[in-house]
Coordinates of N, CA, C and O in Angstrom, one line a residue:
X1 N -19.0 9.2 -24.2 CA -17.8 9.5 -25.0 C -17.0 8.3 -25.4 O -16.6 8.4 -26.6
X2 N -16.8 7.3 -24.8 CA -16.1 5.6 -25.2 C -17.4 5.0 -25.4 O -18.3 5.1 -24.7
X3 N -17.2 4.3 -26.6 CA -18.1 3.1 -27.2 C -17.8 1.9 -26.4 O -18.6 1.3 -25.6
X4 N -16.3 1.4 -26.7 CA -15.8 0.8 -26.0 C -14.5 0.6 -25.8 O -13.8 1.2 -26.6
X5 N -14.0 0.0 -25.2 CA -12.4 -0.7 -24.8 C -12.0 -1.7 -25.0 O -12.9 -2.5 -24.7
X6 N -10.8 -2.1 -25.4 CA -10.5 -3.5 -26.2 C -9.0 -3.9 -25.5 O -8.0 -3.2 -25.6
X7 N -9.3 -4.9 -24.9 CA -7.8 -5.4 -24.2 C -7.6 -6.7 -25.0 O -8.6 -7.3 -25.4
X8 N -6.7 -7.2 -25.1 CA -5.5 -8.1 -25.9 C -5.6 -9.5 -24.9 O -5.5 -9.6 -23.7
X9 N -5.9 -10.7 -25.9 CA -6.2 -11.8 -25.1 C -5.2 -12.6 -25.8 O -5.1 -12.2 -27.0
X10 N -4.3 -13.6 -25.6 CA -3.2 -14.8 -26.1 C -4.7 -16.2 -26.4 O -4.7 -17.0 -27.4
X11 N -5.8 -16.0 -25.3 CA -6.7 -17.7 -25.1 C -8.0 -16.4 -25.2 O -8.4 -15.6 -24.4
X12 N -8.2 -16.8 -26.2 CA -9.6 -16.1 -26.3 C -10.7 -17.2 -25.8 O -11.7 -16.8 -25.1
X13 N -10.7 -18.2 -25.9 CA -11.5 -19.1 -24.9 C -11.7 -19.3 -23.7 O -12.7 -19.8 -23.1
X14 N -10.1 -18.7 -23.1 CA -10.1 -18.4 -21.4 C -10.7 -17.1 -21.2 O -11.7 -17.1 -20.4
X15 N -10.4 -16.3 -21.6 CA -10.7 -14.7 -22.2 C -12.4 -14.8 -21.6 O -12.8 -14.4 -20.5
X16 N -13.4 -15.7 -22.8 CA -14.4 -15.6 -22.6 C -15.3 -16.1 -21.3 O -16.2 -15.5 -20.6
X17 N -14.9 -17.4 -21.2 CA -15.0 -17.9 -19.9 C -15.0 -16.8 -18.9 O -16.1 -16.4 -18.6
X18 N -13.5 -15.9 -18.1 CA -13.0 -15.1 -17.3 C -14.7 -14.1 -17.6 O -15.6 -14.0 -16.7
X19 N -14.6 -13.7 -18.4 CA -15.3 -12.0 -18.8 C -16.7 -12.7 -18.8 O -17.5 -12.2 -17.9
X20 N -17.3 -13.8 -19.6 CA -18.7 -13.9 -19.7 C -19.5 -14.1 -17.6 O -20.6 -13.8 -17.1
X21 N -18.3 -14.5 -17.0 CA -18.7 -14.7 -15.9 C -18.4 -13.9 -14.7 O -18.8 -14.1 -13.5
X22 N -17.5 -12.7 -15.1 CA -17.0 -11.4 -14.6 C -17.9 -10.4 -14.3 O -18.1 -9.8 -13.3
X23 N -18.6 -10.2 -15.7 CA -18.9 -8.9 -16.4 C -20.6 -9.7 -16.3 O -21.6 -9.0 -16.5
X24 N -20.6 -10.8 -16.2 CA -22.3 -11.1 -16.4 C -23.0 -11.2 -15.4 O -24.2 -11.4 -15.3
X25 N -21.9 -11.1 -14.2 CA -22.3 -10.7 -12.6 C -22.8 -9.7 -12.3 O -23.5 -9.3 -11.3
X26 N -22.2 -8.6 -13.8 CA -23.1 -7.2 -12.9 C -24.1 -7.0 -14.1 O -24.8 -6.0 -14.1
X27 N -24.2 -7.8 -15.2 CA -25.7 -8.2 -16.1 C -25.4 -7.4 -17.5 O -26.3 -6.7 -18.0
X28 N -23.8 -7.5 -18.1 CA -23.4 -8.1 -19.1 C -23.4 -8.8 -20.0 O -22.5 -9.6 -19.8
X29 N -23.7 -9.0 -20.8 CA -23.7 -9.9 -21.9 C -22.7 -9.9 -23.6 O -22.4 -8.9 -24.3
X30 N -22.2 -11.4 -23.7 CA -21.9 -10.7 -25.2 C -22.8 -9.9 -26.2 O -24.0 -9.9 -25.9
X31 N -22.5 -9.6 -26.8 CA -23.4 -8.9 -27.5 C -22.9 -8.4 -29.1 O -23.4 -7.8 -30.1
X32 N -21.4 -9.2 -28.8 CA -21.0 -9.0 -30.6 C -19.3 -10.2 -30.5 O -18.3 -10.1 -29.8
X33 N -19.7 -10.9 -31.4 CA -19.0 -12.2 -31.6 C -18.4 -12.7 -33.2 O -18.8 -13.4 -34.1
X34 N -17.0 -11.6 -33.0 CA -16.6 -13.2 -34.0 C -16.0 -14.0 -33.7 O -15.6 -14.2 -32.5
X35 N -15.6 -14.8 -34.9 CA -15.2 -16.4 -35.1 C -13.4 -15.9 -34.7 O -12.8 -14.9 -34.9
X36 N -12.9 -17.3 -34.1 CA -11.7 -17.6 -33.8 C -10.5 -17.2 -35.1 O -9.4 -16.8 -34.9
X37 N -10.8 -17.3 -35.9 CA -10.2 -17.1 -37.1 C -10.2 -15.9 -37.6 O -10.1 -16.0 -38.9
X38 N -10.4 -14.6 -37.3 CA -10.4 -13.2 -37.1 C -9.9 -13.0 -35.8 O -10.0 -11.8 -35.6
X39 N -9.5 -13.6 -34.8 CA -8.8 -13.4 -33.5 C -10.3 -13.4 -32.7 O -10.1 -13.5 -31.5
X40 N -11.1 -13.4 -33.0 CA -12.4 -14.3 -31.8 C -12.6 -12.8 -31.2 O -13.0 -13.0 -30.1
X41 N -12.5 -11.6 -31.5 CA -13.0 -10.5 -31.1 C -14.7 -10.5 -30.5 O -15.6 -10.8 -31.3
X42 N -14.8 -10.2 -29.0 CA -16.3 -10.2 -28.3 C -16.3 -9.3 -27.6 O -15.5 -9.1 -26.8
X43 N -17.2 -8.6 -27.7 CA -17.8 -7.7 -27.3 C -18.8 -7.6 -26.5 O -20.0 -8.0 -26.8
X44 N -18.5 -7.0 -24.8 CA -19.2 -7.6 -23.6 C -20.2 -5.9 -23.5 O -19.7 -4.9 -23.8
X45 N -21.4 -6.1 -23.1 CA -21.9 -4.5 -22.6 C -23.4 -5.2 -22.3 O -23.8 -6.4 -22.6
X46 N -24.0 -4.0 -21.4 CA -25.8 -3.8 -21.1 C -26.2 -3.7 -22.1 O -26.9 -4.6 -22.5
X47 N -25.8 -2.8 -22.8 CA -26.7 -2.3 -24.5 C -25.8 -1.8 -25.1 O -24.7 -1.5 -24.7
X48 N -26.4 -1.6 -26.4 CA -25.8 -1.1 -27.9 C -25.1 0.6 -27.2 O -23.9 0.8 -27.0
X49 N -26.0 1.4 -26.9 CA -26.0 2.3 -26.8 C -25.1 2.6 -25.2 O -25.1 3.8 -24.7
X50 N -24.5 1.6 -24.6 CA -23.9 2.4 -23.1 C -22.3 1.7 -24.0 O -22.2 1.1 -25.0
X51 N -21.0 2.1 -22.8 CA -20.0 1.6 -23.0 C -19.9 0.0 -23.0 O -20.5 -0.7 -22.2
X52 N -18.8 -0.7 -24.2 CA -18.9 -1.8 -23.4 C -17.5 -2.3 -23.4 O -16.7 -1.4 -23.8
X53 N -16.9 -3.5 -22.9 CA -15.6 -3.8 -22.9 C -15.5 -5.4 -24.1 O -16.3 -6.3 -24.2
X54 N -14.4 -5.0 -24.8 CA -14.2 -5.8 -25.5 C -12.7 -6.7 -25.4 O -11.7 -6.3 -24.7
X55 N -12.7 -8.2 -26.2 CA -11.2 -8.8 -26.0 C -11.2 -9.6 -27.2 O -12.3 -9.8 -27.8
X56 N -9.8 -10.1 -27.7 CA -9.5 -9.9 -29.2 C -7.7 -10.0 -29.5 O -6.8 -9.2 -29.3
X57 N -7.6 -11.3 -29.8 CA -6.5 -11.5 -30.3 C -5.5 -10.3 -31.0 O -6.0 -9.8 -32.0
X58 N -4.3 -9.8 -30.6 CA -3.7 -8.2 -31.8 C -3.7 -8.7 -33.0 O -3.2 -9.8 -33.4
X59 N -4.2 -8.2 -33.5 CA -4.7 -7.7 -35.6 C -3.3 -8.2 -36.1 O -3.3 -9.1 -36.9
X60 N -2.0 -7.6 -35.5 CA -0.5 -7.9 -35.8 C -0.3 -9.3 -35.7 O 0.7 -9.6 -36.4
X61 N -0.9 -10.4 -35.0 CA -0.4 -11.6 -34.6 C 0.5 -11.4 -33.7 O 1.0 -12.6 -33.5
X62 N 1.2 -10.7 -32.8 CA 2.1 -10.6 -32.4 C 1.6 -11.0 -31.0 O 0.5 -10.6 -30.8
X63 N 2.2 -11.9 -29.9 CA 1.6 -11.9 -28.3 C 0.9 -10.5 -28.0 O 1.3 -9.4 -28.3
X64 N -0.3 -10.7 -27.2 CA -0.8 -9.7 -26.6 C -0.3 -9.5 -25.1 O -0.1 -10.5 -24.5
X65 N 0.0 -8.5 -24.6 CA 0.9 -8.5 -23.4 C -0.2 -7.1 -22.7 O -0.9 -6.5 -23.5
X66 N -0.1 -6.8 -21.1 CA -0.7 -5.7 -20.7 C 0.3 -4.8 -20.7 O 1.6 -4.9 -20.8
X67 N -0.7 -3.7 -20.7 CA -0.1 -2.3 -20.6 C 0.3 -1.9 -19.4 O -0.4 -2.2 -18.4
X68 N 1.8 -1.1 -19.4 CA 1.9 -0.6 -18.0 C 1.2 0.6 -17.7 O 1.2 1.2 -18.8
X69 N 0.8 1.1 -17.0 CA 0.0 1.8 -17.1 C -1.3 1.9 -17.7 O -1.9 3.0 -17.5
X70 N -2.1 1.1 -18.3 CA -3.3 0.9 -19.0 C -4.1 0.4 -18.0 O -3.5 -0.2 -17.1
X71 N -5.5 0.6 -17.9 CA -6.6 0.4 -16.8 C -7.5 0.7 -17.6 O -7.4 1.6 -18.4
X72 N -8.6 0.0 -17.4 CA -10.6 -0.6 -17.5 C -10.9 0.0 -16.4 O -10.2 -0.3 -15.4
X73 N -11.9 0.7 -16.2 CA -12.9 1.5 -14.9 C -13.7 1.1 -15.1 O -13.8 0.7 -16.2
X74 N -14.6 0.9 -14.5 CA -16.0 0.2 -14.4 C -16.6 0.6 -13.4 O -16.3 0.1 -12.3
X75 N -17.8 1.9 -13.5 CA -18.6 2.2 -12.9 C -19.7 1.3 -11.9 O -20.2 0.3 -12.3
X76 N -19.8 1.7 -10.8 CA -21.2 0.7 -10.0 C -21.9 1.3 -8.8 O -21.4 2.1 -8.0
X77 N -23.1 0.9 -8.9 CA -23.9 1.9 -8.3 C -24.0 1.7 -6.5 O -25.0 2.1 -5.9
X78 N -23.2 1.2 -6.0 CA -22.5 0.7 -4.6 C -21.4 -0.2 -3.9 O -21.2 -1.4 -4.2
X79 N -20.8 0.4 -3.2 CA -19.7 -0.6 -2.5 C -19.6 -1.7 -2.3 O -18.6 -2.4 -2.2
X80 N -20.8 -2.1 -2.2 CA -20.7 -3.8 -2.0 C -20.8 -4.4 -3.5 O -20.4 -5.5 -3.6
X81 N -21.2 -3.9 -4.5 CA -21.1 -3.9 -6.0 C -19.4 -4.4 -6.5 O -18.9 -5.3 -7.1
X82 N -18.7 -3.0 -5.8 CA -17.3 -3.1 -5.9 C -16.7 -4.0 -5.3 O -16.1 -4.7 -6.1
X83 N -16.7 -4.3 -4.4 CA -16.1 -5.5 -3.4 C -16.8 -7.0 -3.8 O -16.0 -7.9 -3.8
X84 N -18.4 -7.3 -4.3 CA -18.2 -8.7 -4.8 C -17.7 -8.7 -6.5 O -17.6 -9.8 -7.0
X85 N -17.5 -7.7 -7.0 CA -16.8 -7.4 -8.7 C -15.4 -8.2 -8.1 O -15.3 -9.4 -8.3
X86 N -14.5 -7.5 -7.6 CA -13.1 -7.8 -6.9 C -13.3 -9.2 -6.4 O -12.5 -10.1 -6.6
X87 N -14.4 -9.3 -5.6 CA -14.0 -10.8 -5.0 C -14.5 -12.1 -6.5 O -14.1 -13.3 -6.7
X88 N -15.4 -11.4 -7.1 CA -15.8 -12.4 -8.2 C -14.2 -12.9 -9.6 O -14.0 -13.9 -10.3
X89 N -13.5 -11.4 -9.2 CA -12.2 -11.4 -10.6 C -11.2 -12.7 -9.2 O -11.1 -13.9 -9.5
X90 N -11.0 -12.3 -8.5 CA -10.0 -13.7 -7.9 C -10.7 -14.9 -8.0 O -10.1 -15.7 -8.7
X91 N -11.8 -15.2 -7.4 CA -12.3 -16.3 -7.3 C -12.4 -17.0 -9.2 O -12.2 -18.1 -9.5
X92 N -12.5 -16.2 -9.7 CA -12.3 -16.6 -11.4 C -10.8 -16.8 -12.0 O -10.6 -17.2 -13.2
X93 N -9.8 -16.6 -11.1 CA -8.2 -16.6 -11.7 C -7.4 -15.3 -11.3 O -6.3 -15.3 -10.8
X94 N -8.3 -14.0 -11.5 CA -7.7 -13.4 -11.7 C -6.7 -13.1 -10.5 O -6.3 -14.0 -9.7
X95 N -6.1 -11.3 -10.3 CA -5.1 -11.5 -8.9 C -5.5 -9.8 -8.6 O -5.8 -8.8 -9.3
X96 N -5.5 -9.9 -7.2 CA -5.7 -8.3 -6.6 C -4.6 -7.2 -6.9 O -3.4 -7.6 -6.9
X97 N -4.9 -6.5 -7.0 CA -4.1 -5.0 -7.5 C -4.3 -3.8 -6.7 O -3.9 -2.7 -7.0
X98 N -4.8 -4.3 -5.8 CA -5.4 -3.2 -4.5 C -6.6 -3.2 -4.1 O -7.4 -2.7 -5.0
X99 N -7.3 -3.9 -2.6 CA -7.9 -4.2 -1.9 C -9.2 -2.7 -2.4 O -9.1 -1.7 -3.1
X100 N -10.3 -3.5 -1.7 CA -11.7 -2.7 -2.1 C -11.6 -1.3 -0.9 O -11.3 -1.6 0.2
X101 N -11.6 -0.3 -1.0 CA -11.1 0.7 -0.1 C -11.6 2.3 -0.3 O -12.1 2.3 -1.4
X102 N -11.7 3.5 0.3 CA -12.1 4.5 -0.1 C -10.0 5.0 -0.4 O -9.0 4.7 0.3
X103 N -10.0 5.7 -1.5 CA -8.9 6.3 -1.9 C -9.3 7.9 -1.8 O -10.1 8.5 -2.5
X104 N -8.3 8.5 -0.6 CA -8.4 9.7 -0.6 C -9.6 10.1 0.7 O -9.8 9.2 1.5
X105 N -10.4 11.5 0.7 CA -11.0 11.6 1.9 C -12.8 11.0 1.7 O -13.4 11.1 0.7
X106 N -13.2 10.4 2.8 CA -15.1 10.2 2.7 C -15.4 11.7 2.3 O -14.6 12.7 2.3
X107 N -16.5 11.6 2.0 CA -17.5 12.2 1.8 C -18.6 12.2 0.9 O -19.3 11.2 0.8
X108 N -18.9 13.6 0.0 CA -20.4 13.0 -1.4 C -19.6 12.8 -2.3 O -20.2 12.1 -3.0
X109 N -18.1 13.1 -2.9 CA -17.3 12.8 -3.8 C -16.5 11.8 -3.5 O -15.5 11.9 -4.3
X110 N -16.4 10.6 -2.5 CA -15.7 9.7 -2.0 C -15.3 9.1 -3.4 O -16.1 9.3 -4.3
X111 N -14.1 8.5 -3.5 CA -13.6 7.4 -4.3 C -13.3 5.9 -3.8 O -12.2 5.5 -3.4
X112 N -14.5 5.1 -3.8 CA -14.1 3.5 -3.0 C -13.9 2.9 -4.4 O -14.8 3.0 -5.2
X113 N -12.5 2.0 -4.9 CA -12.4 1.5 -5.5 C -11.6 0.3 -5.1 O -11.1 0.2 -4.0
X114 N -11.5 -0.9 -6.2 CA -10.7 -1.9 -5.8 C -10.3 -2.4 -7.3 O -10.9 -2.1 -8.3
X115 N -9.4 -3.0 -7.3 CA -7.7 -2.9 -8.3 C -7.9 -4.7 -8.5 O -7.8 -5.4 -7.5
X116 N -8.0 -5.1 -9.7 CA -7.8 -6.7 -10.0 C -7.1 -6.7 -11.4 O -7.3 -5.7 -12.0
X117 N -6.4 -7.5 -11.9 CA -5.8 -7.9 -12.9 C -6.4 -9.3 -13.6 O -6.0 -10.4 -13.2
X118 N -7.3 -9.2 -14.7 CA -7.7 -10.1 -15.4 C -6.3 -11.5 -15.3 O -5.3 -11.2 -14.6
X119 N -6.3 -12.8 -16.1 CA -5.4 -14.1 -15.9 C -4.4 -13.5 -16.6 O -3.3 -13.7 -16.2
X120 N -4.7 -12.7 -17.9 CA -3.1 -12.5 -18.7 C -2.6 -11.0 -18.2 O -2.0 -10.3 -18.9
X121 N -2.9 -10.7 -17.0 CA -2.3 -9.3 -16.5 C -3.0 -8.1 -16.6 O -2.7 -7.1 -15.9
X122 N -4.3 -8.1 -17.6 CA -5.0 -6.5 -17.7 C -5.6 -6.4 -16.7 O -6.4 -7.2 -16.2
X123 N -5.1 -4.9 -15.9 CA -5.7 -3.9 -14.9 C -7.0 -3.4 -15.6 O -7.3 -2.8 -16.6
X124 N -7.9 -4.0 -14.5 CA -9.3 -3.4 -13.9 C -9.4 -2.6 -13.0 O -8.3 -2.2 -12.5
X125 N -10.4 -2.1 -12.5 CA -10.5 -1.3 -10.9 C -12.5 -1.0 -11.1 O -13.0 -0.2 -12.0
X126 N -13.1 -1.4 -10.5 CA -14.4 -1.1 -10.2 C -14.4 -0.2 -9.1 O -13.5 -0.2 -8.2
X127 N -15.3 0.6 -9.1 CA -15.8 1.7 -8.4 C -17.1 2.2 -8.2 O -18.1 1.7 -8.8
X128 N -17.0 3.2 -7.2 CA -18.1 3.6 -6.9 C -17.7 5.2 -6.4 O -16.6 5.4 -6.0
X129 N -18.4 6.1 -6.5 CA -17.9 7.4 -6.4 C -19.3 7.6 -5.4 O -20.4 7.1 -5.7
X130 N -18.9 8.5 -4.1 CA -20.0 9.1 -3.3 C -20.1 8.2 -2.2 O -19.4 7.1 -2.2
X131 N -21.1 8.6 -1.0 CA -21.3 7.4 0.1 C -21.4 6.3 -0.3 O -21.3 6.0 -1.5
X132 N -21.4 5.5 0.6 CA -21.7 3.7 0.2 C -23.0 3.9 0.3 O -23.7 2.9 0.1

């Protein structure tokens, strides 16, 4: 249903650094690149065809700022998946937004997620839904 998601970068050079080494931990890649001078819009994903996440100076010129309330999910196929994602976003700049954890009761529908905020403020949260 989402192609992709596009969060607002001020350093699109920090931007790519943060995300090429974020997102290429769980085997990521850019995969669509423009030039600085169109706001350096890149596009991170597995393939053409799954979701991917995108970053991108605003079209307006105006500062890019986070949203309150706005959040990136990122699916993963185990807990420890989730927990070195989270430990990979701090060790890169980023800052915790709520520790790697199950939210709500265990079981086959468990929710373990963990909460980071990329360097200019955008909410992430990786997850994992079901047993560990």
């Amino acid at each position: 249903m989402i192609g992709y998601a596009t969060l607002g970068t001020n350093n699109i050079v920090q931007a790519r650094a943060f995300y090429d080494s974020l997102l290429g931990s769980i085997g990521a890649k850019r995969i669509m690149e423009f030039g600085e001078d169109t706001g350096g819009f890149t596009l991170w994903g597995t393939a053409w065809d799954k979701p991917g996440v995108a970053l991108t100076r605003p079209f307006n010129g105006e500062p890019a700022v986070a949203g309150n309330g706005n959040m990136l999910a990122i699916p993963l196929d185990s807990r420890a998946k989730v927990d070195a994602l989270h430990a990979k976003a701090i060790e890169l700049g980023g800052s915790c937004d709520g520790p790697p954890g199950v939210r709500g009761e265990e079981g086959p529908q468990a929710f373990y997620g963990a909460y980071f905020r990329d360097p200019e403020g955008n909410k992430l949260c990786a997850y994992r839904i079901g047993p560990a």
